[in-house]
Coordinates of C-alpha atoms and ligand atoms in Angstrom, one line a residue:
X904 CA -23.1 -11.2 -6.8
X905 CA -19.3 -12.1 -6.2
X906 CA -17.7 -9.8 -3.9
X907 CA -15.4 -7.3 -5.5
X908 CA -12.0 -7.8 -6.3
X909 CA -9.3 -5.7 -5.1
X910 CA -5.7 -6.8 -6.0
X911 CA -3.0 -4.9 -4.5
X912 CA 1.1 -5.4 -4.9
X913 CA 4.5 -4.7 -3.6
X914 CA 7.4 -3.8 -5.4
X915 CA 9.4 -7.7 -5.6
X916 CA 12.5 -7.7 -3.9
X917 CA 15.7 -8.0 -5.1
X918 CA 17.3 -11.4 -3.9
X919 CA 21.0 -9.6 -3.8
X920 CA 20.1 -9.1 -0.1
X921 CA 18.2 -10.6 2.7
X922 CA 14.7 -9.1 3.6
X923 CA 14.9 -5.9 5.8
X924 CA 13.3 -2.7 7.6
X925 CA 12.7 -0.9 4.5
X926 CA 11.5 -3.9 2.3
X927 CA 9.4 -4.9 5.2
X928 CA 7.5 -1.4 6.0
X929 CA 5.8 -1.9 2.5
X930 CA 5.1 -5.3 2.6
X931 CA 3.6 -4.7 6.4
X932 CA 1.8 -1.7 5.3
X933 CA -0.2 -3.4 2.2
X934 CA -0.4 -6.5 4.3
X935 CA -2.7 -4.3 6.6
X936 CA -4.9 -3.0 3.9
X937 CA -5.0 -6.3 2.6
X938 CA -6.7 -7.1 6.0
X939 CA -9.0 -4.2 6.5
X940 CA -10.5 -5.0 3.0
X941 CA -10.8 -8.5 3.3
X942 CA -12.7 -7.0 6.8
X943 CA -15.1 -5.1 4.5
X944 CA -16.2 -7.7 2.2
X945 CA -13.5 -7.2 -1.0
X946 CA -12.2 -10.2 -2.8
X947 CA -8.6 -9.5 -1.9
X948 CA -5.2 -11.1 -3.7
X949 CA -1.8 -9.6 -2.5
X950 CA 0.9 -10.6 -4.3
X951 CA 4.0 -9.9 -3.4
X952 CA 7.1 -11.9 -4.6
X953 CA 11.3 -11.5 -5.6
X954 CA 13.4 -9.7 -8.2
X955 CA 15.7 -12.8 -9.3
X956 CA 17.1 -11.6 -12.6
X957 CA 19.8 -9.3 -13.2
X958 CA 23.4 -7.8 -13.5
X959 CA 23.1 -7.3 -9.7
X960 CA 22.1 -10.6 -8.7
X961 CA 24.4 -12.5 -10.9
X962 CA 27.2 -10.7 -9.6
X963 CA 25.5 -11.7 -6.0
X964 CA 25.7 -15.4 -7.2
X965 CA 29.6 -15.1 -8.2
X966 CA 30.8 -13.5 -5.4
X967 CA 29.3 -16.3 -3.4
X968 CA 30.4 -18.9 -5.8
X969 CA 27.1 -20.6 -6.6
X970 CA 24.6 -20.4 -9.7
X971 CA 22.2 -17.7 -10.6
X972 CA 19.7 -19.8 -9.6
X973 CA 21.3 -21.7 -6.4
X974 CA 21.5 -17.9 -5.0
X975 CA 18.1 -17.5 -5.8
X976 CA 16.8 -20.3 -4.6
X977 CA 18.7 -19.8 -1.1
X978 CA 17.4 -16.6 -0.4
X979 CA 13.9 -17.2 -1.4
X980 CA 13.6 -19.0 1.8
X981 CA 14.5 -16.0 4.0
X982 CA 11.7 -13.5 2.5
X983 CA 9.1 -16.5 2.9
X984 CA 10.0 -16.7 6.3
X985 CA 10.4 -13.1 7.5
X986 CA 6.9 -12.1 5.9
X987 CA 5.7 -15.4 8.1
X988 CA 7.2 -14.2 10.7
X989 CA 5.4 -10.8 10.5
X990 CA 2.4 -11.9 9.9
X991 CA 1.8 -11.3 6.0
X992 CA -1.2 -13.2 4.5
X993 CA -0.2 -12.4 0.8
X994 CA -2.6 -14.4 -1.2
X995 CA 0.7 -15.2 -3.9
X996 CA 4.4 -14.6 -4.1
X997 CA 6.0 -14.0 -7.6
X998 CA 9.5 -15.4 -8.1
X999 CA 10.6 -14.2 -11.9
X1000 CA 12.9 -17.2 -12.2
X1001 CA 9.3 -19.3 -12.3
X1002 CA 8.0 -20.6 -15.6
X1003 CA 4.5 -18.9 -15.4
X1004 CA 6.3 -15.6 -15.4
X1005 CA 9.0 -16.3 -18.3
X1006 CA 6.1 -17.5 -20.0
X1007 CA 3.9 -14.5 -19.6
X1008 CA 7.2 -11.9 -20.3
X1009 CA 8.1 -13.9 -23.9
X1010 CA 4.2 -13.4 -24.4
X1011 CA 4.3 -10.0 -23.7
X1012 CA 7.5 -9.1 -25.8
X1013 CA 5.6 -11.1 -28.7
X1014 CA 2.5 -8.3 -28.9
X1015 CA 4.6 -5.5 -28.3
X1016 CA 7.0 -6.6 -31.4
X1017 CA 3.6 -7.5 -33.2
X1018 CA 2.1 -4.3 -32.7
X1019 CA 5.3 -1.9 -33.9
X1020 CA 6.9 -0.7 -30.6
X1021 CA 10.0 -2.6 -30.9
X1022 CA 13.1 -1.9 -33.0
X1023 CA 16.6 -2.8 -33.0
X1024 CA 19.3 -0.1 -32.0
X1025 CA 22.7 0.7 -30.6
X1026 CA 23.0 1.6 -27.3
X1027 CA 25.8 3.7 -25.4
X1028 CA 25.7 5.2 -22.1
X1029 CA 25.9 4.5 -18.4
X1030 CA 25.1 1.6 -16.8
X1031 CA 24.5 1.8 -12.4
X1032 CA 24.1 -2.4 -11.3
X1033 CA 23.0 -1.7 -8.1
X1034 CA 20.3 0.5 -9.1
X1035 CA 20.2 -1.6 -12.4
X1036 CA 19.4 1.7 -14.1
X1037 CA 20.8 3.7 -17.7
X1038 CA 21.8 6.9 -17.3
X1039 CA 23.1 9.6 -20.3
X1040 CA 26.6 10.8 -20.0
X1041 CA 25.0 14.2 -18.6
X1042 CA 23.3 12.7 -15.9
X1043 CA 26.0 10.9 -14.4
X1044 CA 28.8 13.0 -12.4
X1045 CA 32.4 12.0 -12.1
X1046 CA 31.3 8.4 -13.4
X1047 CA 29.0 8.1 -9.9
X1048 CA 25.5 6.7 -10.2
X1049 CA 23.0 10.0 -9.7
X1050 CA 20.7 8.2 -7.8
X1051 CA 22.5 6.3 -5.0
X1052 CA 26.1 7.3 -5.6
X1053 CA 27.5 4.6 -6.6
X1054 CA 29.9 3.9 -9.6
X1055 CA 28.9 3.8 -13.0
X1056 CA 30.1 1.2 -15.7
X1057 CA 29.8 2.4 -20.0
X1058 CA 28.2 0.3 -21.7
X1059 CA 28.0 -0.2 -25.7
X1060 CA 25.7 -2.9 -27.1
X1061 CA 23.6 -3.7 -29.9
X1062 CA 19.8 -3.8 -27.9
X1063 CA 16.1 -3.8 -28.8
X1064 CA 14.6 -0.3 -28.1
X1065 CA 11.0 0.4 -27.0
X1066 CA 9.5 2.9 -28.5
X1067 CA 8.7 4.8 -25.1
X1068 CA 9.0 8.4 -26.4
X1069 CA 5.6 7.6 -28.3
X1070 CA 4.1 8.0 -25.2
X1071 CA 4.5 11.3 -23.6
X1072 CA 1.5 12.9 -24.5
X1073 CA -1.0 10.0 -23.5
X1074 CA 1.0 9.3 -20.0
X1075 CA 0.4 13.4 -19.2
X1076 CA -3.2 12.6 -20.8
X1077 CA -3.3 9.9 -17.8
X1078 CA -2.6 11.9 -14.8
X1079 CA -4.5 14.8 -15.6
X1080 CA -7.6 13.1 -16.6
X1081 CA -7.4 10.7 -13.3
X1082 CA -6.4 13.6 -10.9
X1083 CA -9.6 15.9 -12.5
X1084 CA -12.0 12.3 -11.4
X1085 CA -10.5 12.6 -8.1
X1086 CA -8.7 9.1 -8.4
X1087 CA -5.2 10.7 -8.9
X1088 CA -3.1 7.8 -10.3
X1089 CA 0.2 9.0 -8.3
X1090 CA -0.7 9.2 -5.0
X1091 CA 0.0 10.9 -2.8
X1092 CA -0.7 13.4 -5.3
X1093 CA 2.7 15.7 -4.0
X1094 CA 4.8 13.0 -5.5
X1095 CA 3.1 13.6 -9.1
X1096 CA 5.3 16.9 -9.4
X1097 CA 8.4 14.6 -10.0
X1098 CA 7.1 12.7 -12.9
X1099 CA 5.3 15.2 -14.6
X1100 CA 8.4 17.3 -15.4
X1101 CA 10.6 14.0 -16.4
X1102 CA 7.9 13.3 -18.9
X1103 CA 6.9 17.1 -20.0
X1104 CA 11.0 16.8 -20.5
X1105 CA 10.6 14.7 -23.0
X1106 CA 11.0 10.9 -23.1
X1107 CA 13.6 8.9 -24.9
X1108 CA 12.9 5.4 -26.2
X1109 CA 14.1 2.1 -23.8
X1110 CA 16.7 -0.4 -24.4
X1111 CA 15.1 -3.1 -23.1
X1112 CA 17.5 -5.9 -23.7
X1113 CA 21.1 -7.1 -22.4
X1114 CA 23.3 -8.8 -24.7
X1115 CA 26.5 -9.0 -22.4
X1116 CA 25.2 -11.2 -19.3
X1117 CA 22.8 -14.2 -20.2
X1118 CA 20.6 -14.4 -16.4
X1119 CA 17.2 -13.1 -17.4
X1120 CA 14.3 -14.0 -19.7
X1121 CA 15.4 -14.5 -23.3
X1122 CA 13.7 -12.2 -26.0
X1123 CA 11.3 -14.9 -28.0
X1124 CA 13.1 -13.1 -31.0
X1125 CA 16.8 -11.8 -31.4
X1126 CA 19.5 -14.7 -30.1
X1127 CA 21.0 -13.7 -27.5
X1128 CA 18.9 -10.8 -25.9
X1129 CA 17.8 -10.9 -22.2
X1130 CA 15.5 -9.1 -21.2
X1131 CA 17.0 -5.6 -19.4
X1132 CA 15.6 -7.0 -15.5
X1133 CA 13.3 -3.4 -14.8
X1134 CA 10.8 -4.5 -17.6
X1135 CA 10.8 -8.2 -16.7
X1136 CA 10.4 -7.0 -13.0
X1137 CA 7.3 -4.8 -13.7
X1138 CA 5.6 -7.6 -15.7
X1139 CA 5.4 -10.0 -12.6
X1140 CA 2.1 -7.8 -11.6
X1141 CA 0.1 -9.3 -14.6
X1142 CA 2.4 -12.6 -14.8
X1143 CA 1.1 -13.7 -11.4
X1144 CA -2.5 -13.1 -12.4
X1145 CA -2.0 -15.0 -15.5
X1146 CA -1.5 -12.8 -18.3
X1147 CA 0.2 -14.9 -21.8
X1148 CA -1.8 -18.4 -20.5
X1149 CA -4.9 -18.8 -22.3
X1150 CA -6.1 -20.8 -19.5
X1151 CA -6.1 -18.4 -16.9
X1152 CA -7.8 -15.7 -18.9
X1153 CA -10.2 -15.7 -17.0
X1154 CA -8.2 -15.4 -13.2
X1155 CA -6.8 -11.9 -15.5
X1156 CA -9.9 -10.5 -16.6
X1157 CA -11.4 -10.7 -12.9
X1158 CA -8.2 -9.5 -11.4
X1159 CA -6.5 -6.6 -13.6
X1160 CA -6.3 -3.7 -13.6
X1161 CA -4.7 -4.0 -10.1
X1162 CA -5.6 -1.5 -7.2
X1163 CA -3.2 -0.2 -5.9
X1164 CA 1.2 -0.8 -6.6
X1165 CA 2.6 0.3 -3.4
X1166 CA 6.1 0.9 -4.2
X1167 CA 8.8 2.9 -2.5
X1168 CA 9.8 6.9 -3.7
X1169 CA 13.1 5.4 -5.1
X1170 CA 11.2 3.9 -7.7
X1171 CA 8.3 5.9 -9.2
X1172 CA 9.3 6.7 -12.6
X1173 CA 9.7 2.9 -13.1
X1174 CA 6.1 2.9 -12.2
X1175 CA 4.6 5.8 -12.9
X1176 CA 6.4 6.4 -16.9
X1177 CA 7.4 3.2 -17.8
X1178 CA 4.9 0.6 -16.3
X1179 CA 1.9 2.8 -17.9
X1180 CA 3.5 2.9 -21.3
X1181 CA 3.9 -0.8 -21.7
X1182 CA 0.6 -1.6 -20.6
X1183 CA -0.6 1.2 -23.2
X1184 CA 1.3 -0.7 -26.4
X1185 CA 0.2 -3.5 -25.4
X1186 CA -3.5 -2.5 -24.9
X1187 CA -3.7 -3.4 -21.5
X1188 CA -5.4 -1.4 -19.0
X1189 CA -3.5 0.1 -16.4
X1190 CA -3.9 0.1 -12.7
X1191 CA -5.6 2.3 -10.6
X1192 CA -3.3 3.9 -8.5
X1193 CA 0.7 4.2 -7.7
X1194 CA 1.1 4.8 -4.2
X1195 CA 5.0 5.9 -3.4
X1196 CA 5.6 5.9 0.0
X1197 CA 8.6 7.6 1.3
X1198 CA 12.3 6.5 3.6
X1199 CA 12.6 5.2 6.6
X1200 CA 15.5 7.0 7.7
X1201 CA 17.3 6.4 10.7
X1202 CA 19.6 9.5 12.5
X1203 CA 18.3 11.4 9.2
X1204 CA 19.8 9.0 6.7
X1205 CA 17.9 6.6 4.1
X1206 CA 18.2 3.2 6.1
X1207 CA 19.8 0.3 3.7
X1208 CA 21.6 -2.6 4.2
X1209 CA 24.7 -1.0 1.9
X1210 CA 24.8 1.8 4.7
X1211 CA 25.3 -0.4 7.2
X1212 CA 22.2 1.0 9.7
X1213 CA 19.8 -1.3 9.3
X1214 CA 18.5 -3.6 12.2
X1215 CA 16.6 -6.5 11.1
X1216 CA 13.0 -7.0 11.5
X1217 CA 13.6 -10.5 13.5
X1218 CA 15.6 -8.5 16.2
X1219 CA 12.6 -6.0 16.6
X1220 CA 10.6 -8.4 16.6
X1221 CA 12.0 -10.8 19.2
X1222 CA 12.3 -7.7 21.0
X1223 CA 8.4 -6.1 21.0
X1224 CA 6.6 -8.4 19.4
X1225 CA 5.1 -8.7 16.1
X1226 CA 1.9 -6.6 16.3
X1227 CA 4.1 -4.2 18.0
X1228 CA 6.8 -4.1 14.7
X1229 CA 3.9 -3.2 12.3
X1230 CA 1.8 -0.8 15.0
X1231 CA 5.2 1.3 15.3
X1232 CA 6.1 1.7 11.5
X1233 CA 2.1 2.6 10.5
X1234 CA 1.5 4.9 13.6
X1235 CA 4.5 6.2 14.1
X1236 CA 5.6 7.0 10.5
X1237 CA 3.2 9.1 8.3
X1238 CA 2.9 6.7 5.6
X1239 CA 3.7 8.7 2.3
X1240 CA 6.1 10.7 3.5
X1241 CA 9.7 10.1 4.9
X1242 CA 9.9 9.5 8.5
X1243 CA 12.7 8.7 11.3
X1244 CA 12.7 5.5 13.4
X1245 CA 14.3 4.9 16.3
X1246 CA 14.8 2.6 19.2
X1247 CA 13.9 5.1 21.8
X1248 CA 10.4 6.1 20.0
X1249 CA 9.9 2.7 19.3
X1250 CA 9.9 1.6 23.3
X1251 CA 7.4 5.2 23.8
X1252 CA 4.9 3.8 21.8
X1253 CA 5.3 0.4 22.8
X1254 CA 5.0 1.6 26.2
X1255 CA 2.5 4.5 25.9
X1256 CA 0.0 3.3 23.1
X1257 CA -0.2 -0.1 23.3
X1258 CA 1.2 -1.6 27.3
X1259 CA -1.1 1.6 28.8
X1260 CA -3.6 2.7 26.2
X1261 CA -4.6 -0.9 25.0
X1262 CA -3.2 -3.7 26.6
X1263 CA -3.9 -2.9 30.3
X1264 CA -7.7 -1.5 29.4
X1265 CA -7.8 -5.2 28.5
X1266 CA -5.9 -6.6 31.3
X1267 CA -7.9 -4.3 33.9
X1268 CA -11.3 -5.1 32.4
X1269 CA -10.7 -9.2 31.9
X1270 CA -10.0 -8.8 35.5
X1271 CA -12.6 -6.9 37.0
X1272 CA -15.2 -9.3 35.0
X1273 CA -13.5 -12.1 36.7
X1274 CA -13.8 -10.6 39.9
X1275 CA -17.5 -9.0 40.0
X1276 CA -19.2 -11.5 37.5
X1277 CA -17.3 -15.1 38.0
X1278 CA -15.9 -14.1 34.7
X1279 CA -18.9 -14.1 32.3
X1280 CA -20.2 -10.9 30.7
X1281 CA -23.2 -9.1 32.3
X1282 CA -26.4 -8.3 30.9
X1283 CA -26.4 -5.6 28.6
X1284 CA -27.8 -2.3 30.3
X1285 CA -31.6 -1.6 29.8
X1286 CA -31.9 2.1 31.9
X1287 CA -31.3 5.5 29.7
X1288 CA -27.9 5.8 29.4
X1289 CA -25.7 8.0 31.2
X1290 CA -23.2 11.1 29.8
X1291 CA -20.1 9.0 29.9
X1292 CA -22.2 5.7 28.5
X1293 CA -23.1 8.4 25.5
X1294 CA -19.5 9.3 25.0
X1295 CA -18.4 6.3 25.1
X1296 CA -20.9 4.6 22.2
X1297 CA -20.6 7.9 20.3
X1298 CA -16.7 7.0 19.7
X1299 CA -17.3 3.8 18.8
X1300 CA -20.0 4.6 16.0
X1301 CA -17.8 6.8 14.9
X1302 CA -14.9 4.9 14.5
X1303 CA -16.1 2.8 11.5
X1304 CA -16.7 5.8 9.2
X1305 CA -13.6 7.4 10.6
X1306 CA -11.4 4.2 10.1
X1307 CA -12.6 4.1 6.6
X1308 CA -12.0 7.8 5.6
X1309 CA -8.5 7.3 6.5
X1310 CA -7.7 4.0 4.9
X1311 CA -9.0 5.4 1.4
X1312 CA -6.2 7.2 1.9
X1313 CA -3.4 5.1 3.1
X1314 CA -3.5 7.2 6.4
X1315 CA -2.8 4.3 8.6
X1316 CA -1.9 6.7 11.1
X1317 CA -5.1 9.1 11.2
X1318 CA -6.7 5.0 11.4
X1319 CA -5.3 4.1 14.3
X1320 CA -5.9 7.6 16.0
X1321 CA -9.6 7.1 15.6
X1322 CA -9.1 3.5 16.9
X1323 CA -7.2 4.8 20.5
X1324 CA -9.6 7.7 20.5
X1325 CA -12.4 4.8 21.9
X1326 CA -9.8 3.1 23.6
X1327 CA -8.7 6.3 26.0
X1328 CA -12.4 6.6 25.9
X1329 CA -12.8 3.8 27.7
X1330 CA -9.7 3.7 30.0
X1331 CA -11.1 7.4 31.1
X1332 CA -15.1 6.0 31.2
X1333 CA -13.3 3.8 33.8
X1334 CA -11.7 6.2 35.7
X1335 CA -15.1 7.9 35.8
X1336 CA -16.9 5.5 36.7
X1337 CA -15.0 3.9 38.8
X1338 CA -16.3 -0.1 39.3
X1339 CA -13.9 -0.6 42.3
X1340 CA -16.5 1.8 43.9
X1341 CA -19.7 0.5 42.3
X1342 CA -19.1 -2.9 43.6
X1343 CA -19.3 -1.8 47.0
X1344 CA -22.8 -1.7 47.7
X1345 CA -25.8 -3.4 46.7
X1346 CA -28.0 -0.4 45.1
X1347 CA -25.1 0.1 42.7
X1348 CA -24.3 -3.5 41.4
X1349 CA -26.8 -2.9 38.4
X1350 CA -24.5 -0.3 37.5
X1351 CA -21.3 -2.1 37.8
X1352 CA -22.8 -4.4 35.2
X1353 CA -23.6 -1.1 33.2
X1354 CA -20.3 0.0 33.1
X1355 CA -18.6 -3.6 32.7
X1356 CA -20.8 -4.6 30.3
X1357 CA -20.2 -1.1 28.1
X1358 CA -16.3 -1.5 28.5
X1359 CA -16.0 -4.7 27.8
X1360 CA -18.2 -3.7 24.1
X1361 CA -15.9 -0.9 23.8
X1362 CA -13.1 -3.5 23.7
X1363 CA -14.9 -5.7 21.7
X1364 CA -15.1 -2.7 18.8
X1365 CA -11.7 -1.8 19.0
X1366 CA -10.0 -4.9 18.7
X1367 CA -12.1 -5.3 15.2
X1368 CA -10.3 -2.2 14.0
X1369 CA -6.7 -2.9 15.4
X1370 CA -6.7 -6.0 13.6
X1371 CA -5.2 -5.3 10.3
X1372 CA -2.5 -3.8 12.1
X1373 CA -2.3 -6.0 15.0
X1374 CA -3.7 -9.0 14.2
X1375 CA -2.4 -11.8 16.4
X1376 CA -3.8 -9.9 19.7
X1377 CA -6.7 -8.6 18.4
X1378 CA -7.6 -12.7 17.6
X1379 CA -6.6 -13.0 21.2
X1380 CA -8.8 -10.1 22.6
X1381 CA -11.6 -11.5 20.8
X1382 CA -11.1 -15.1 21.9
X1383 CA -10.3 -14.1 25.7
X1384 CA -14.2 -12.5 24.9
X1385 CA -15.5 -15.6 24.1
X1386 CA -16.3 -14.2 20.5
X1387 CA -15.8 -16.2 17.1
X1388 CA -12.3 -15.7 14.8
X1389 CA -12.1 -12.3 14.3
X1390 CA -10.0 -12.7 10.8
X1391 CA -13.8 -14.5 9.5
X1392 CA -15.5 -10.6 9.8
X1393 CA -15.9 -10.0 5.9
X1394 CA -18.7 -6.7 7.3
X1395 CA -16.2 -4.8 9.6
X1396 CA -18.8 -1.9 9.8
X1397 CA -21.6 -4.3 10.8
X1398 CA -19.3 -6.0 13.4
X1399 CA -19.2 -3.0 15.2
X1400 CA -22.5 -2.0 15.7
X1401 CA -22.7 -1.4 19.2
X1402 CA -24.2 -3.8 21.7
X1403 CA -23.6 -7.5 19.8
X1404 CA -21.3 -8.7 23.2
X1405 CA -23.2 -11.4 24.1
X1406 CA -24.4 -11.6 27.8
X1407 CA -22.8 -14.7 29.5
X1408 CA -19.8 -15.1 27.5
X1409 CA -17.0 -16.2 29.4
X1410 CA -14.2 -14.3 29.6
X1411 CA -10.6 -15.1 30.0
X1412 CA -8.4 -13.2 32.0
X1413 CA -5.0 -14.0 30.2
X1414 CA -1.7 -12.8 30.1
X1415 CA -0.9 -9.0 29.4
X1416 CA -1.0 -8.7 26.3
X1417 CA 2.0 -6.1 25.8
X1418 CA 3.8 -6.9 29.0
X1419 CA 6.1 -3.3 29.8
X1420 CA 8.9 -3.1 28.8
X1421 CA 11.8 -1.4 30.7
X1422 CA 14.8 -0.5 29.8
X1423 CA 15.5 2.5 27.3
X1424 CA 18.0 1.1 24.3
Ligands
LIG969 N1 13.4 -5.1 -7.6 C1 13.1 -3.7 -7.6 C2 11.6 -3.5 -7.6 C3 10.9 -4.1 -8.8 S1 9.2 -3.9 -8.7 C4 8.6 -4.2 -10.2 C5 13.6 -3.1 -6.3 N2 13.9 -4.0 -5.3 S2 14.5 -3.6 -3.8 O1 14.7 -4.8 -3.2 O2 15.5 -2.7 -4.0 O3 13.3 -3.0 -3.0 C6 13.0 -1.6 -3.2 C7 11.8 -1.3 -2.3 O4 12.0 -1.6 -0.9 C8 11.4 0.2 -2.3 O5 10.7 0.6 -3.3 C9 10.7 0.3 -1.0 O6 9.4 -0.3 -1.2 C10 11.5 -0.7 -0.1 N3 12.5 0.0 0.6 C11 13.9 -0.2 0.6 N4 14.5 0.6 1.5 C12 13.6 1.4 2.1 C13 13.7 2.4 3.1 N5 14.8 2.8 3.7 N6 12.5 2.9 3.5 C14 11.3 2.5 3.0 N7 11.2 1.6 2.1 C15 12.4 1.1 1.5 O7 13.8 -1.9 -6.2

């Protein structure tokens, strides 16, 4: 039987700026779910990908003097590389300016004319470009945007409509009937509050086309109509997958409906009201679950490149590390809520969780192997084991279950906490046990290997379940263990079984793996 597939997305990115801390939190924090799954068997695709079309980015493309497509095609580069750089294994990335996805949005357009939810209107009202967003004259305030601020431009032009208010009663049909199955499809379910009331107040139907700027995908009917950039944006999550080409039908029917959309808060009724309607008139299925996770804000304010408070991810990066970057923003920030970063929690954890907790039980170990067993690992213990031994396996069998619990429900942080509650287990089962003292005298040197032997397991286990969020020096613990590629486990839960370190491995001493770091800013 093929393994199950379980294809998970990011929002794609706008291309008027260049990839940063709030664009990368989501893209690290699916990138680790995309790992963990991959660890327990699924048949993962990740796509991720860019926004290219648009009042927005056209105007981007002016101010710097070059094409549409020249812009686009020099910041493409820069979200390629920063999602390198951090260590994203997206299986695909979705540029809307490609032909597959023009292709599959004219294709789309085509059923949903066929089957009646199209017209052709007038439309006047508010237009916001950064937010690329209609607003009604009573939403907008003083002619500034409602949602970030900004100001508003009227427009007036002739547009196709979508006949969105159709579908009130079958989106509140959705949430209820998913949320009473216990799969709610707005998760978490607190953010569900929001939508609900925009759609119990009533929806109006969608212009979908722009007839004033010319950068987006053409309507396959009505000359001159693009198409308004939201709805060509959403329809790069089944354009990827190869919805509209008759030859990937099968890649589609395999692959949607999708798992999971991670998307930010800022966007949820395009997800959640919108994206569910389409799929609905065109008799698509729609995807399991929305999860909106909240800001990063930084001295209480939303961080964002237009507020100026933004560092980048490379400086962080060059700075702690990469497995350090994306341990910080899932453990530190309770993923589905809104949480403040800073520079001095960022050094805490760095220093607390991962140079003490984690990188110098490894350090301490690699070294006392090296110096009591010539650097290979002892036999495994035969004797009954002791209280701490107990302890010590009891939070390692129950990290798996644990682990899992959590990352059902996006709780990287709860995740990791089971993950450090073996590895304090083990820096105290040293303590305890002390091997400095063990190695002393000769009745006691079937012990050492005991408590050497149990540590160094302990390690073993944990490194399995910090790898999705720290996968570069898991890789490392593994290989200074003499153990195969840790990113090859496909059975996380059987990995971990207790006592598979084999005896005589040799181990590697290494550098530390999260040398300290000292100053404070
Ligand atoms: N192009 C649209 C999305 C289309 S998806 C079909 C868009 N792009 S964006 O470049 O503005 O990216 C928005 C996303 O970036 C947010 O939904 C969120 O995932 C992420 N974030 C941007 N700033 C953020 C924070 N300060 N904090 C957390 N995430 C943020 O909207």
């Amino acid at each position: 039987m093929s393994a199950e597939s379980f294809y998970l997305t990011t929002p794609i990115y706008y291309v008027n700026s260049v990839p940063h801390l709030g664009t990368a939190y989501t893209t690290v924090a699916a990138d680790a779910l995309a790992r963990y799954r991959r660890m327990t068997g699924s048949d993962v695709h990740y796509l991720t990908g860019l926004d290219e079309h648009g009042q927005k980015v056209a105007q981007a493309a002016e101010e710097a003097g070059v094409s549409p497509q020249e812009w686009c095609d020099s910041i493409a580069p820069r979200f390629v590389e920063a999602w390198e750089m951090l260590g994203i294994t997206n299986d695909d990335f979705i540029r809307t300016t490609e032909e597959r996805h023009k292709r599959g949005v004219q294709a789309f357009w085509q059923a949903l004319h066929d089957a009646g939810y199209l017209y052709q209107g007038h439309y006047e009202g508010w237009y916001c470009v950064p937010c690329e967003t209609y607003f009604t004259t009573e939403q907008v305030n003083a002619h500034e945007c409602p949602s970030c601020g900004r100001g508003v431009e009227f427009i007036r032009e002739d547009n196709w409509f979508f006949k969105l208010s159709e579908f009130g009663d079958r989106l509140l049909e959705l949430y209820e009937t998913r949320s009473a199955e216990g799969r709610p499809f707005i998760r978490p379910e607190t953010r569900s509050n929001e939508v609900l009331s925009f759609v119990k107040g009533g929806l109006k139907d969608l212009s979908i086309s722009r007839t004033t700027f010319t950068w987006g995908v053409p309507l396959p009917f009505g000359e001159g109509h693009v198409t308004y950039v939201w709805i060509d944006a959403l329809l790069n999550y089944i354009t990827a997958i190869g919805y509209g080409d008759p030859e990937k039908a099968e890649e589609f029917a395999r692959r949607w409906p999708a798992q999971y959309h991670f998307v930010g808060k800022d966007i949820i009724r395009f997800h959640c009201v919108i994206w569910p309607a389409m799929l609905m008139a065109a008799g698509l299925e729609v995807p399991e679950c929305v999860y909106a996770h909240g800001f990063l804000l930084t001295k209480g304010e939303k961080m964002s490149k237009s507020k100026g408070n933004a560092q980048t991810p490379a400086s962080l990066v060059e700075r702690f590390g990469v497995d350090a970057y994306r341990y910080y923003f899932l453990r530190d920030v309770r993923f589905g809520e809104d949480g403040s970063i800073s520079m001095e929690s960022m050094v805490q954890r760095y220093n607390g969780d991962l140079a003490n907790d984690w990188g110098n039980l490894c350090s301490r170990l690699f070294n006392m192997t090296e110096k009591y067993f010539e650097g290979v690992v002892p036999a495994p213990p035969t004797g009954a084991p002791t209280d701490a031994d107990t302890s010590l396996r009891g939070f390692a069998d129950a990290l798996p279950g644990a682990y899992e619990t959590a990352m059902a429900r996006l709780d990287y942080g709860t995740a990791l906490e089971a993950a450090w509650d073996l590895i304090k287990d083990a820096n105290r089962y040293i303590e305890s046990e002390a091997p400095w003292n063990l190695a002393k005298a000769e009745e006691t040197l079937p012990r050492l290997a005991a408590v050497i032997y149990n540590a160094l397991e302990a390690v073993r286990v944990a490194a399995l379940f910090c790898a999705p969020v720290m996968p570069g020096t898991s890789a490392e613990v593994w290989n200074r263990l003499g153990l195969g590629n840790i990113h090859a486990v496909t059975d996380i839960s059987a990995a971990a079984s207790w006592g598979q370190l084999p005896a005589g491995n040799a181990v590697s001493k290494g550098d530390p793996l999260f040398p300290r770091i000292y100053e404070e800013s």
